[in-house]
PDB file of C-alpha atoms and ligand atoms in Angstrom:
ATOM      1  CA  MET A  54     -12.722 -53.001  16.823  1.00 44.00           C
ATOM      2  CA  ASN A  55     -16.062 -53.087  15.034  1.00 45.00           C
ATOM      3  CA  ALA A  56     -17.309 -56.627  15.365  1.00 47.00           C
ATOM      4  CA  ASN A  57     -20.154 -55.962  12.971  1.00 55.00           C
ATOM      5  CA  PRO A  58     -19.845 -54.068   9.742  1.00 70.00           C
ATOM      6  CA  ASN A  59     -21.019 -50.530  10.210  1.00 71.00           C
ATOM      7  CA  PRO A  60     -24.060 -49.849   7.975  1.00 72.00           C
ATOM      8  CA  ARG A  61     -24.076 -46.675   5.877  1.00 78.00           C
ATOM      9  CA  THR A  62     -25.176 -45.297   2.526  1.00 85.00           C
ATOM     10  CA  ARG A  63     -21.857 -43.667   1.628  1.00 94.00           C
ATOM     11  CA  ARG A  64     -19.173 -45.711  -0.078  1.00 93.00           C
ATOM     12  CA  PRO A  65     -15.895 -45.224   1.776  1.00 96.00           C
ATOM     13  CA  LEU A  66     -12.981 -43.764  -0.156  1.00 98.00           C
ATOM     14  CA  ILE A  67      -9.515 -45.026   0.678  1.00 98.00           C
ATOM     15  CA  ALA A  68      -7.011 -42.720  -0.970  1.00 98.00           C
ATOM     16  CA  ALA A  69      -3.231 -42.929  -1.208  1.00 98.00           C
ATOM     17  CA  ASN A  70      -1.407 -39.613  -0.988  1.00 98.00           C
ATOM     18  CA  TRP A  71       2.112 -40.422  -2.107  1.00 98.00           C
ATOM     19  CA  LYS A  72       3.319 -36.864  -1.484  1.00 98.00           C
ATOM     20  CA  MET A  73       6.794 -36.329  -3.025  1.00 98.00           C
ATOM     21  CA  HIS A  74       7.533 -40.031  -3.369  1.00 98.00           C
ATOM     22  CA  LYS A  75       7.972 -42.425  -6.274  1.00 98.00           C
ATOM     23  CA  THR A  76       9.497 -41.979  -9.691  1.00 98.00           C
ATOM     24  CA  VAL A  77       7.561 -43.281 -12.679  1.00 98.00           C
ATOM     25  CA  ALA A  78       9.459 -46.578 -12.479  1.00 98.00           C
ATOM     26  CA  GLU A  79       8.669 -46.897  -8.758  1.00 98.00           C
ATOM     27  CA  ALA A  80       5.005 -46.110  -9.375  1.00 98.00           C
ATOM     28  CA  ARG A  81       4.861 -48.877 -11.977  1.00 98.00           C
ATOM     29  CA  ALA A  82       6.450 -51.362  -9.597  1.00 98.00           C
ATOM     30  CA  PHE A  83       3.982 -50.407  -6.877  1.00 98.00           C
ATOM     31  CA  LEU A  84       0.988 -51.038  -9.116  1.00 98.00           C
ATOM     32  CA  GLU A  85       2.327 -54.346 -10.346  1.00 98.00           C
ATOM     33  CA  ALA A  86       2.349 -55.552  -6.759  1.00 98.00           C
ATOM     34  CA  PHE A  87      -0.760 -53.700  -5.557  1.00 98.00           C
ATOM     35  CA  LEU A  88      -3.380 -54.348  -8.227  1.00 98.00           C
ATOM     36  CA  PRO A  89      -3.581 -58.133  -7.785  1.00 98.00           C
ATOM     37  CA  LEU A  90      -3.942 -57.659  -4.012  1.00 98.00           C
ATOM     38  CA  VAL A  91      -7.130 -55.584  -4.273  1.00 97.00           C
ATOM     39  CA  ARG A  92      -8.767 -57.198  -7.285  1.00 95.00           C
ATOM     40  CA  ASP A  93     -11.588 -58.674  -5.215  1.00 93.00           C
ATOM     41  CA  VAL A  94     -12.207 -55.737  -2.892  1.00 94.00           C
ATOM     42  CA  GLN A  95     -15.768 -54.500  -2.859  1.00 90.00           C
ATOM     43  CA  GLY A  96     -17.513 -51.948  -0.715  1.00 89.00           C
ATOM     44  CA  ALA A  97     -14.759 -49.348  -0.785  1.00 95.00           C
ATOM     45  CA  GLU A  98     -13.537 -47.043  -3.514  1.00 97.00           C
ATOM     46  CA  ILE A  99      -9.765 -46.731  -3.949  1.00 98.00           C
ATOM     47  CA  ALA A 100      -7.882 -43.684  -5.258  1.00 98.00           C
ATOM     48  CA  ILE A 101      -4.186 -43.049  -5.802  1.00 98.00           C
ATOM     49  CA  ALA A 102      -2.598 -39.595  -5.834  1.00 99.00           C
ATOM     50  CA  PRO A 103       0.925 -39.892  -7.262  1.00 99.00           C
ATOM     51  CA  PRO A 104       3.191 -36.905  -7.911  1.00 98.00           C
ATOM     52  CA  PHE A 105       2.276 -34.954 -11.076  1.00 98.00           C
ATOM     53  CA  THR A 106       5.126 -36.591 -12.988  1.00 98.00           C
ATOM     54  CA  ALA A 107       3.634 -40.072 -12.554  1.00 98.00           C
ATOM     55  CA  LEU A 108      -0.019 -39.159 -13.203  1.00 98.00           C
ATOM     56  CA  GLN A 109      -0.015 -40.178 -16.835  1.00 98.00           C
ATOM     57  CA  THR A 110       1.592 -43.587 -16.266  1.00 98.00           C
ATOM     58  CA  VAL A 111      -0.472 -44.368 -13.191  1.00 98.00           C
ATOM     59  CA  GLY A 112      -3.624 -43.266 -15.042  1.00 98.00           C
ATOM     60  CA  GLU A 113      -2.866 -45.668 -17.875  1.00 98.00           C
ATOM     61  CA  LEU A 114      -2.187 -48.539 -15.500  1.00 98.00           C
ATOM     62  CA  LEU A 115      -5.400 -47.868 -13.560  1.00 98.00           C
ATOM     63  CA  ARG A 116      -7.601 -47.880 -16.644  1.00 96.00           C
ATOM     64  CA  ASP A 117     -10.396 -50.483 -16.307  1.00 94.00           C
ATOM     65  CA  THR A 118      -9.408 -51.304 -12.719  1.00 97.00           C
ATOM     66  CA  GLY A 119     -12.140 -49.184 -11.083  1.00 96.00           C
ATOM     67  CA  ILE A 120      -9.417 -47.429  -9.060  1.00 98.00           C
ATOM     68  CA  ALA A 121      -9.556 -43.640  -9.330  1.00 98.00           C
ATOM     69  CA  LEU A 122      -6.685 -41.324 -10.218  1.00 98.00           C
ATOM     70  CA  ALA A 123      -6.159 -38.294  -7.979  1.00 99.00           C
ATOM     71  CA  ALA A 124      -3.853 -35.271  -7.991  1.00 99.00           C
ATOM     72  CA  GLN A 125      -2.203 -33.833  -4.888  1.00 98.00           C
ATOM     73  CA  ASP A 126      -2.771 -30.174  -5.719  1.00 98.00           C
ATOM     74  CA  VAL A 127      -3.890 -27.840  -8.518  1.00 98.00           C
ATOM     75  CA  PHE A 128      -3.882 -24.155  -9.468  1.00 98.00           C
ATOM     76  CA  TYR A 129      -7.188 -22.357  -9.963  1.00 98.00           C
ATOM     77  CA  GLU A 130      -6.711 -20.796 -13.396  1.00 98.00           C
ATOM     78  CA  PRO A 131      -7.379 -22.928 -16.483  1.00 98.00           C
ATOM     79  CA  GLN A 132      -4.200 -21.682 -18.219  1.00 98.00           C
ATOM     80  CA  GLY A 133      -1.860 -18.694 -18.251  1.00 98.00           C
ATOM     81  CA  ALA A 134       1.494 -17.345 -17.182  1.00 98.00           C
ATOM     82  CA  TYR A 135       1.817 -19.270 -13.907  1.00 98.00           C
ATOM     83  CA  THR A 136       5.233 -20.880 -14.032  1.00 98.00           C
ATOM     84  CA  GLY A 137       5.315 -24.265 -12.392  1.00 98.00           C
ATOM     85  CA  GLU A 138       1.567 -24.619 -11.914  1.00 98.00           C
ATOM     86  CA  ILE A 139      -0.866 -27.288 -13.155  1.00 98.00           C
ATOM     87  CA  SER A 140      -4.480 -26.512 -14.107  1.00 98.00           C
ATOM     88  CA  PRO A 141      -7.740 -28.461 -13.643  1.00 98.00           C
ATOM     89  CA  PRO A 142      -8.170 -29.149 -17.390  1.00 98.00           C
ATOM     90  CA  MET A 143      -4.652 -30.626 -17.481  1.00 98.00           C
ATOM     91  CA  LEU A 144      -5.608 -33.009 -14.684  1.00 98.00           C
ATOM     92  CA  ARG A 145      -8.870 -33.917 -16.359  1.00 98.00           C
ATOM     93  CA  GLU A 146      -7.104 -34.743 -19.566  1.00 98.00           C
ATOM     94  CA  LEU A 147      -5.010 -37.310 -17.702  1.00 98.00           C
ATOM     95  CA  GLY A 148      -8.124 -38.961 -16.291  1.00 98.00           C
ATOM     96  CA  CYS A 149      -8.058 -37.583 -12.752  1.00 98.00           C
ATOM     97  CA  ARG A 150     -11.261 -37.819 -10.786  1.00 98.00           C
ATOM     98  CA  TYR A 151     -10.125 -36.382  -7.444  1.00 98.00           C
ATOM     99  CA  VAL A 152      -7.867 -33.494  -6.462  1.00 98.00           C
ATOM    100  CA  ILE A 153      -6.501 -33.016  -2.947  1.00 99.00           C
ATOM    101  CA  VAL A 154      -6.935 -29.375  -1.926  1.00 98.00           C
ATOM    102  CA  GLY A 155      -5.605 -27.595   1.138  1.00 98.00           C
ATOM    103  CA  HIS A 156      -3.386 -30.337   2.527  1.00 98.00           C
ATOM    104  CA  SER A 157      -1.780 -29.139   5.753  1.00 98.00           C
ATOM    105  CA  GLU A 158       1.676 -29.464   4.174  1.00 98.00           C
ATOM    106  CA  ARG A 159       0.588 -26.989   1.497  1.00 98.00           C
ATOM    107  CA  ARG A 160      -0.963 -24.718   4.093  1.00 98.00           C
ATOM    108  CA  GLN A 161       2.106 -24.794   6.339  1.00 97.00           C
ATOM    109  CA  LEU A 162       5.091 -25.152   4.003  1.00 97.00           C
ATOM    110  CA  PHE A 163       3.729 -23.246   1.031  1.00 97.00           C
ATOM    111  CA  ARG A 164       1.648 -20.670   2.892  1.00 97.00           C
ATOM    112  CA  GLU A 165      -1.682 -21.585   1.323  1.00 98.00           C
ATOM    113  CA  ASP A 166      -4.414 -19.707   3.136  1.00 98.00           C
ATOM    114  CA  ASP A 167      -8.156 -20.320   3.337  1.00 98.00           C
ATOM    115  CA  ALA A 168      -8.853 -17.911   0.462  1.00 98.00           C
ATOM    116  CA  LEU A 169      -6.477 -19.723  -1.885  1.00 98.00           C
ATOM    117  CA  VAL A 170      -7.884 -23.098  -0.872  1.00 98.00           C
ATOM    118  CA  ARG A 171     -11.362 -21.768  -1.673  1.00 98.00           C
ATOM    119  CA  ARG A 172     -10.342 -20.647  -5.163  1.00 98.00           C
ATOM    120  CA  LYS A 173      -8.751 -24.011  -5.872  1.00 98.00           C
ATOM    121  CA  LEU A 174     -11.758 -25.915  -4.591  1.00 98.00           C
ATOM    122  CA  GLU A 175     -14.153 -23.935  -6.792  1.00 98.00           C
ATOM    123  CA  ALA A 176     -11.936 -24.431  -9.836  1.00 98.00           C
ATOM    124  CA  VAL A 177     -11.856 -28.172  -9.212  1.00 98.00           C
ATOM    125  CA  PHE A 178     -15.663 -28.336  -9.124  1.00 98.00           C
ATOM    126  CA  GLU A 179     -16.019 -26.060 -12.154  1.00 98.00           C
ATOM    127  CA  HIS A 180     -13.979 -28.480 -14.214  1.00 98.00           C
ATOM    128  CA  GLY A 181     -15.943 -31.552 -13.207  1.00 98.00           C
ATOM    129  CA  LEU A 182     -13.402 -32.921 -10.747  1.00 98.00           C
ATOM    130  CA  VAL A 183     -14.032 -33.804  -7.107  1.00 98.00           C
ATOM    131  CA  PRO A 184     -12.035 -32.061  -4.375  1.00 98.00           C
ATOM    132  CA  ILE A 185     -10.686 -33.865  -1.354  1.00 98.00           C
ATOM    133  CA  LEU A 186     -10.597 -30.914   1.030  1.00 98.00           C
ATOM    134  CA  CYS A 187      -8.138 -31.354   3.890  1.00 98.00           C
ATOM    135  CA  VAL A 188      -8.864 -29.729   7.222  1.00 98.00           C
ATOM    136  CA  GLY A 189      -7.365 -30.260  10.644  1.00 98.00           C
ATOM    137  CA  GLU A 190      -6.053 -28.606  13.777  1.00 97.00           C
ATOM    138  CA  THR A 191      -2.462 -28.359  14.980  1.00 96.00           C
ATOM    139  CA  LEU A 192      -1.423 -29.712  18.371  1.00 95.00           C
ATOM    140  CA  GLU A 193      -1.266 -26.180  19.715  1.00 95.00           C
ATOM    141  CA  GLU A 194      -4.805 -25.478  18.537  1.00 96.00           C
ATOM    142  CA  ARG A 195      -6.055 -28.746  20.022  1.00 95.00           C
ATOM    143  CA  ARG A 196      -4.407 -28.002  23.389  1.00 94.00           C
ATOM    144  CA  ALA A 197      -6.012 -24.583  23.375  1.00 97.00           C
ATOM    145  CA  GLY A 198      -9.429 -26.198  22.891  1.00 97.00           C
ATOM    146  CA  ARG A 199      -9.793 -24.649  19.458  1.00 97.00           C
ATOM    147  CA  THR A 200     -10.239 -27.799  17.361  1.00 97.00           C
ATOM    148  CA  GLU A 201     -13.850 -27.148  16.387  1.00 97.00           C
ATOM    149  CA  ALA A 202     -13.251 -23.457  15.734  1.00 98.00           C
ATOM    150  CA  VAL A 203     -10.395 -24.301  13.373  1.00 98.00           C
ATOM    151  CA  LEU A 204     -12.378 -26.984  11.543  1.00 98.00           C
ATOM    152  CA  GLU A 205     -15.316 -24.643  11.177  1.00 98.00           C
ATOM    153  CA  ARG A 206     -13.142 -21.800   9.894  1.00 98.00           C
ATOM    154  CA  GLN A 207     -11.451 -23.980   7.283  1.00 98.00           C
ATOM    155  CA  LEU A 208     -14.667 -25.610   6.125  1.00 98.00           C
ATOM    156  CA  ARG A 209     -16.672 -22.388   6.045  1.00 97.00           C
ATOM    157  CA  ALA A 210     -14.026 -20.590   3.995  1.00 98.00           C
ATOM    158  CA  ALA A 211     -13.947 -23.477   1.531  1.00 98.00           C
ATOM    159  CA  VAL A 212     -17.643 -24.153   0.948  1.00 98.00           C
ATOM    160  CA  GLU A 213     -19.940 -21.405   2.233  1.00 97.00           C
ATOM    161  CA  GLY A 214     -22.111 -20.128  -0.596  1.00 96.00           C
ATOM    162  CA  LEU A 215     -21.471 -23.045  -2.940  1.00 98.00           C
ATOM    163  CA  SER A 216     -24.406 -25.040  -4.309  1.00 97.00           C
ATOM    164  CA  ALA A 217     -25.672 -27.941  -2.228  1.00 97.00           C
ATOM    165  CA  GLU A 218     -25.230 -30.102  -5.307  1.00 96.00           C
ATOM    166  CA  TRP A 219     -21.474 -29.465  -5.357  1.00 97.00           C
ATOM    167  CA  VAL A 220     -21.081 -29.752  -1.626  1.00 98.00           C
ATOM    168  CA  GLY A 221     -22.825 -33.134  -1.638  1.00 97.00           C
ATOM    169  CA  GLU A 222     -20.090 -34.430  -3.953  1.00 97.00           C
ATOM    170  CA  LEU A 223     -17.303 -33.181  -1.715  1.00 98.00           C
ATOM    171  CA  VAL A 224     -14.857 -35.375   0.159  1.00 98.00           C
ATOM    172  CA  VAL A 225     -13.531 -33.812   3.359  1.00 98.00           C
ATOM    173  CA  ALA A 226     -10.393 -35.306   4.866  1.00 98.00           C
ATOM    174  CA  TYR A 227     -10.152 -34.686   8.588  1.00 98.00           C
ATOM    175  CA  GLU A 228      -6.407 -34.733   9.150  1.00 98.00           C
ATOM    176  CA  PRO A 229      -5.301 -33.547  12.579  1.00 97.00           C
ATOM    177  CA  VAL A 230      -1.895 -32.019  11.839  1.00 96.00           C
ATOM    178  CA  TRP A 231      -0.361 -33.620  14.942  1.00 94.00           C
ATOM    179  CA  ALA A 232      -1.236 -37.081  13.592  1.00 94.00           C
ATOM    180  CA  ILE A 233       0.359 -36.673  10.156  1.00 93.00           C
ATOM    181  CA  GLY A 234       3.578 -38.609   9.689  1.00 89.00           C
ATOM    182  CA  THR A 235       4.103 -38.819  13.426  1.00 91.00           C
ATOM    183  CA  GLY A 236       2.930 -42.364  14.066  1.00 87.00           C
ATOM    184  CA  GLU A 237       0.491 -40.834  16.517  1.00 87.00           C
ATOM    185  CA  THR A 238      -2.962 -41.767  15.243  1.00 89.00           C
ATOM    186  CA  ALA A 239      -6.048 -40.028  16.530  1.00 92.00           C
ATOM    187  CA  SER A 240      -8.188 -42.351  18.612  1.00 96.00           C
ATOM    188  CA  PRO A 241     -11.329 -43.633  16.879  1.00 97.00           C
ATOM    189  CA  GLN A 242     -13.248 -41.385  19.296  1.00 97.00           C
ATOM    190  CA  ASP A 243     -11.275 -38.297  18.226  1.00 97.00           C
ATOM    191  CA  ALA A 244     -11.617 -39.171  14.538  1.00 97.00           C
ATOM    192  CA  GLU A 245     -15.353 -39.696  14.963  1.00 98.00           C
ATOM    193  CA  ALA A 246     -15.758 -36.460  16.920  1.00 98.00           C
ATOM    194  CA  GLY A 247     -14.031 -34.461  14.187  1.00 98.00           C
ATOM    195  CA  ALA A 248     -15.950 -36.146  11.376  1.00 98.00           C
ATOM    196  CA  LYS A 249     -19.241 -35.779  13.188  1.00 98.00           C
ATOM    197  CA  PHE A 250     -18.629 -32.113  13.830  1.00 98.00           C
ATOM    198  CA  LEU A 251     -17.806 -31.505  10.161  1.00 98.00           C
ATOM    199  CA  ARG A 252     -20.919 -33.340   9.002  1.00 98.00           C
ATOM    200  CA  SER A 253     -23.211 -31.553  11.428  1.00 98.00           C
ATOM    201  CA  TRP A 254     -21.816 -28.225  10.326  1.00 97.00           C
ATOM    202  CA  ILE A 255     -22.590 -29.121   6.701  1.00 97.00           C
ATOM    203  CA  ARG A 256     -26.079 -30.161   7.796  1.00 97.00           C
ATOM    204  CA  GLU A 257     -26.658 -26.740   9.339  1.00 96.00           C
ATOM    205  CA  LEU A 258     -25.629 -24.876   6.217  1.00 96.00           C
ATOM    206  CA  PHE A 259     -26.760 -27.179   3.430  1.00 97.00           C
ATOM    207  CA  GLY A 260     -29.392 -29.485   4.947  1.00 97.00           C
ATOM    208  CA  ALA A 261     -29.554 -33.124   5.972  1.00 97.00           C
ATOM    209  CA  GLY A 262     -29.648 -34.587   2.443  1.00 96.00           C
ATOM    210  CA  THR A 263     -26.368 -32.910   1.495  1.00 97.00           C
ATOM    211  CA  ALA A 264     -24.706 -33.772   4.808  1.00 97.00           C
ATOM    212  CA  GLU A 265     -25.571 -37.438   4.331  1.00 96.00           C
ATOM    213  CA  ARG A 266     -23.880 -37.488   0.930  1.00 97.00           C
ATOM    214  CA  VAL A 267     -20.577 -35.877   1.924  1.00 98.00           C
ATOM    215  CA  ARG A 268     -17.812 -38.361   2.588  1.00 98.00           C
ATOM    216  CA  VAL A 269     -15.527 -37.525   5.495  1.00 98.00           C
ATOM    217  CA  GLN A 270     -12.210 -39.335   5.578  1.00 98.00           C
ATOM    218  CA  TYR A 271      -9.758 -39.577   8.428  1.00 97.00           C
ATOM    219  CA  GLY A 272      -6.052 -39.044   7.755  1.00 97.00           C
ATOM    220  CA  GLY A 273      -2.990 -39.255   9.995  1.00 97.00           C
ATOM    221  CA  SER A 274      -0.828 -42.352  10.586  1.00 96.00           C
ATOM    222  CA  VAL A 275      -3.420 -44.790   9.244  1.00 97.00           C
ATOM    223  CA  LYS A 276      -2.028 -48.345   9.016  1.00 97.00           C
ATOM    224  CA  PRO A 277      -3.469 -51.823   8.439  1.00 97.00           C
ATOM    225  CA  GLU A 278      -3.538 -52.312  12.219  1.00 97.00           C
ATOM    226  CA  ASN A 279      -5.788 -49.331  12.950  1.00 96.00           C
ATOM    227  CA  ALA A 280      -7.776 -48.880   9.720  1.00 97.00           C
ATOM    228  CA  ARG A 281     -10.731 -50.977  10.784  1.00 96.00           C
ATOM    229  CA  GLU A 282     -11.387 -49.321  14.118  1.00 96.00           C
ATOM    230  CA  LEU A 283     -11.131 -45.861  12.558  1.00 97.00           C
ATOM    231  CA  MET A 284     -14.126 -46.477  10.266  1.00 96.00           C
ATOM    232  CA  THR A 285     -16.632 -45.174  12.782  1.00 96.00           C
ATOM    233  CA  GLU A 286     -20.146 -43.978  12.029  1.00 96.00           C
ATOM    234  CA  ASN A 287     -19.162 -40.693  10.402  1.00 97.00           C
ATOM    235  CA  VAL A 288     -15.778 -41.711   8.985  1.00 97.00           C
ATOM    236  CA  ASP A 289     -16.066 -42.799   5.361  1.00 97.00           C
ATOM    237  CA  GLY A 290     -12.569 -43.876   4.496  1.00 97.00           C
ATOM    238  CA  ALA A 291      -9.003 -42.706   4.895  1.00 98.00           C
ATOM    239  CA  LEU A 292      -6.382 -40.487   3.313  1.00 98.00           C
ATOM    240  CA  VAL A 293      -3.141 -42.388   3.735  1.00 98.00           C
ATOM    241  CA  GLY A 294       0.396 -41.026   3.476  1.00 98.00           C
ATOM    242  CA  GLY A 295       3.350 -43.137   4.614  1.00 98.00           C
ATOM    243  CA  ALA A 296       1.632 -46.527   4.654  1.00 98.00           C
ATOM    244  CA  SER A 297       0.298 -46.010   1.122  1.00 98.00           C
ATOM    245  CA  LEU A 298       3.825 -46.228  -0.303  1.00 98.00           C
ATOM    246  CA  ASP A 299       3.963 -49.957   0.431  1.00 98.00           C
ATOM    247  CA  PRO A 300       1.642 -52.129  -1.704  1.00 98.00           C
ATOM    248  CA  GLN A 301       1.089 -54.706   1.032  1.00 98.00           C
ATOM    249  CA  LYS A 302       0.327 -52.124   3.674  1.00 98.00           C
ATOM    250  CA  PHE A 303      -1.971 -50.061   1.481  1.00 98.00           C
ATOM    251  CA  ALA A 304      -3.849 -53.167   0.333  1.00 98.00           C
ATOM    252  CA  GLY A 305      -4.175 -54.179   3.993  1.00 98.00           C
ATOM    253  CA  ILE A 306      -5.700 -50.800   4.837  1.00 98.00           C
ATOM    254  CA  VAL A 307      -8.136 -51.033   1.924  1.00 98.00           C
ATOM    255  CA  LYS A 308      -9.266 -54.502   2.983  1.00 97.00           C
ATOM    256  CA  GLU A 309      -9.614 -53.620   6.657  1.00 96.00           C
ATOM    257  CA  ALA A 310     -11.601 -50.495   5.885  1.00 95.00           C
ATOM    258  CA  ALA A 311     -13.855 -52.289   3.391  1.00 94.00           C
ATOM    259  CA  ALA A 312     -14.517 -55.027   5.932  1.00 93.00           C
ATOM    260  CA  ALA A 313     -15.553 -52.472   8.532  1.00 91.00           C
ATOM    261  CA  VAL A 314     -18.568 -51.140   6.666  1.00 84.00           C
ATOM    262  CA  SER A 315     -21.624 -52.458   4.908  1.00 75.00           C
ATOM    263  CA  ILE A 316     -23.293 -50.258   2.334  1.00 74.00           C
ATOM    264  CA  SER A 317     -27.063 -50.118   2.434  1.00 70.00           C
TER     265      SER A 317
HETATM  266  P1  13P B 488       0.595 -40.181   7.131  1.00 79.86           P
HETATM  267  O1  13P B 488      -0.349 -41.332   6.794  1.00 79.86           O
HETATM  268  O2  13P B 488       1.994 -40.429   6.671  1.00 79.86           O
HETATM  269  O3  13P B 488       0.475 -39.780   8.561  1.00 79.86           O
HETATM  270  O4  13P B 488       0.088 -38.925   6.261  1.00 79.86           O
HETATM  271  C1  13P B 488      -1.245 -38.570   6.310  1.00 79.86           C
HETATM  272  C2  13P B 488      -1.490 -37.568   5.260  1.00 79.86           C
HETATM  273  O5  13P B 488      -1.012 -36.455   5.331  1.00 79.86           O
HETATM  274  C3  13P B 488      -2.320 -37.965   4.113  1.00 79.86           C
HETATM  275  O6  13P B 488      -2.648 -36.863   3.330  1.00 79.86           O
END
């Protein structure tokens, strides 16, 4: 555990990814319980990514709370004949600030490849939203010693050639696939190694100033019990699945993470 708050210039982002959970009524009930619990939290930014169907209600309930609204996915065209898809302007209209792009569940279950993730990420930036780009290796890739190669491939495909200004705004979520929903959290050392690698790669391509601005989250079985120790030097927050569905647990994670850092 970090005895002393870890100094940094980046404000950590603790984001809830509800995945395909919560009806509108359940989302309301969550916020009724959650908002009072985090009223006094400082030093960390909070975001909630409900399913599309609850975005409007959650957006209204988050107004004036300082908590950001996020979407779990997006399509890259602004409008058109794309049955079932949601565009960046639609998300903006509802007050979204962040959009999760390239989550491993989308990559694996819905066959999203690096090229599609790239198009989505660019569209998100073009419409004034901030992408939370998910990257991470599978267990097989880790065992084969390919973690860094996979992270580099995913990150390069997503951001190479973009302006440093955009890239500086980016949030990258390092989510090892083997740690998602499994209860098996990466060790703080593994989370730090992944985050550090991602940041140094951004430094090489876009320079030190940009690399210092990018926030790198860790995701994968984050809970109140491990949130504090995971906020290592290069880890600026968390992307939380299962534990974000429970107001007490998510508030606990937010508080632990905020207590772990001091912003300079
Ligand atoms: P869990 O916190 O349930 O492991 O999910 C992590 C995740 O995929 C967040 O996007």
